[in-house]
C-alpha positions as CSV (number, residue, x, y, z in Angstrom):
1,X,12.8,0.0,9.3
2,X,15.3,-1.8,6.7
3,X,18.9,-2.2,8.4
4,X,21.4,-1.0,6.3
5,X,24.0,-2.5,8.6
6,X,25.1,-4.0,11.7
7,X,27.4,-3.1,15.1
8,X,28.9,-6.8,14.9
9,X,32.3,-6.0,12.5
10,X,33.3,-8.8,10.3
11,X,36.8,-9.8,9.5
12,X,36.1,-10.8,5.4
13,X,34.4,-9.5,2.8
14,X,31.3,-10.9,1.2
15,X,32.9,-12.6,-1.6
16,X,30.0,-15.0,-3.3
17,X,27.1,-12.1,-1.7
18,X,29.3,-9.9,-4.4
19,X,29.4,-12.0,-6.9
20,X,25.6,-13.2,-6.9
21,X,24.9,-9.7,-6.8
22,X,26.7,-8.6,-10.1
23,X,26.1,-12.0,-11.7
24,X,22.2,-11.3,-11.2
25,X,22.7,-7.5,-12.7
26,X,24.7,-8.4,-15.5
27,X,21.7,-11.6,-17.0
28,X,19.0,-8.8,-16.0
29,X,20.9,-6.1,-18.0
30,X,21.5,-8.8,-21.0
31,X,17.7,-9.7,-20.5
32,X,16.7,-6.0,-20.8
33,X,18.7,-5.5,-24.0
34,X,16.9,-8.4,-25.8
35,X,14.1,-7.9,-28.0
36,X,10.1,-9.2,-26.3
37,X,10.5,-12.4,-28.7
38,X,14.2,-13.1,-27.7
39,X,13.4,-12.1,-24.1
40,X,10.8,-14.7,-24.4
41,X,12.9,-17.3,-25.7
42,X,15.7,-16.6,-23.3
43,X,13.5,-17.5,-20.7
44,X,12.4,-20.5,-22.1
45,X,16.0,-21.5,-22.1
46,X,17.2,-20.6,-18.8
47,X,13.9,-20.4,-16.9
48,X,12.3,-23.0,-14.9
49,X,9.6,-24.0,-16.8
50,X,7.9,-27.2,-15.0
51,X,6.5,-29.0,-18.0
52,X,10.7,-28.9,-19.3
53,X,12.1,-29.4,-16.0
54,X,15.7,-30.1,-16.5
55,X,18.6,-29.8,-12.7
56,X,20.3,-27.1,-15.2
57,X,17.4,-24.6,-15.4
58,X,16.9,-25.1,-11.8
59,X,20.1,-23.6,-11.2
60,X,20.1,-20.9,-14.0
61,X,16.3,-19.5,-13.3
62,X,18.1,-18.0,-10.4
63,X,19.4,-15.3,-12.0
64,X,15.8,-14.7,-14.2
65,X,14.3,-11.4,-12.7
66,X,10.2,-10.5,-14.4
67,X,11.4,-6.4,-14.0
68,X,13.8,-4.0,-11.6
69,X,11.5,-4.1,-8.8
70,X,12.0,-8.0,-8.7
71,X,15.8,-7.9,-9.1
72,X,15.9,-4.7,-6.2
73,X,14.3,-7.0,-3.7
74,X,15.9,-10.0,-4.0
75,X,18.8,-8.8,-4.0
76,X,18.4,-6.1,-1.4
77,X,16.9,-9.0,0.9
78,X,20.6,-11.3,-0.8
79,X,22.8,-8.3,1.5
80,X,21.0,-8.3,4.4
């Protein structure tokens, strides 16, 4: 069973959880907008490619989902 929540109460919000969250929906929502060939393209700008390796894609292929299903589990597993 996936826990939806927990008895411990906190006293802040999840600021940066939030923020990862929407950042990741809002590249996966520009990435599903983009035609196959600019989708492809996008990725090979912002994804980490090993044969390009660059510290900047490393940080940016973070927010590069391959479909929903990949997106919903990260990020369901991000909350908990």
């Amino acid at each position: 069973m996936i826990p939806l929540r927990d008895v411990i109460p906190s006293r802040t919000k999840p600021g940066v959880t939030i923020a990862l969250i929407v950042t990741n929906v809002l590249v996966f929502l520009f990435q599903a907008s983009l035609s196959e060939r600019a989708q492809e393209a996008f990725i090979y700008a912002v994804g980490l490619v090993p044969a390009y390796f660059t510290f900047s894609t490393m940080f940016t292929s973070m927010f590069v989902h391959g479909g929903l299903a990949h997106l919903i589990g990260n990020l369901l597993f991000l909350w908990f």
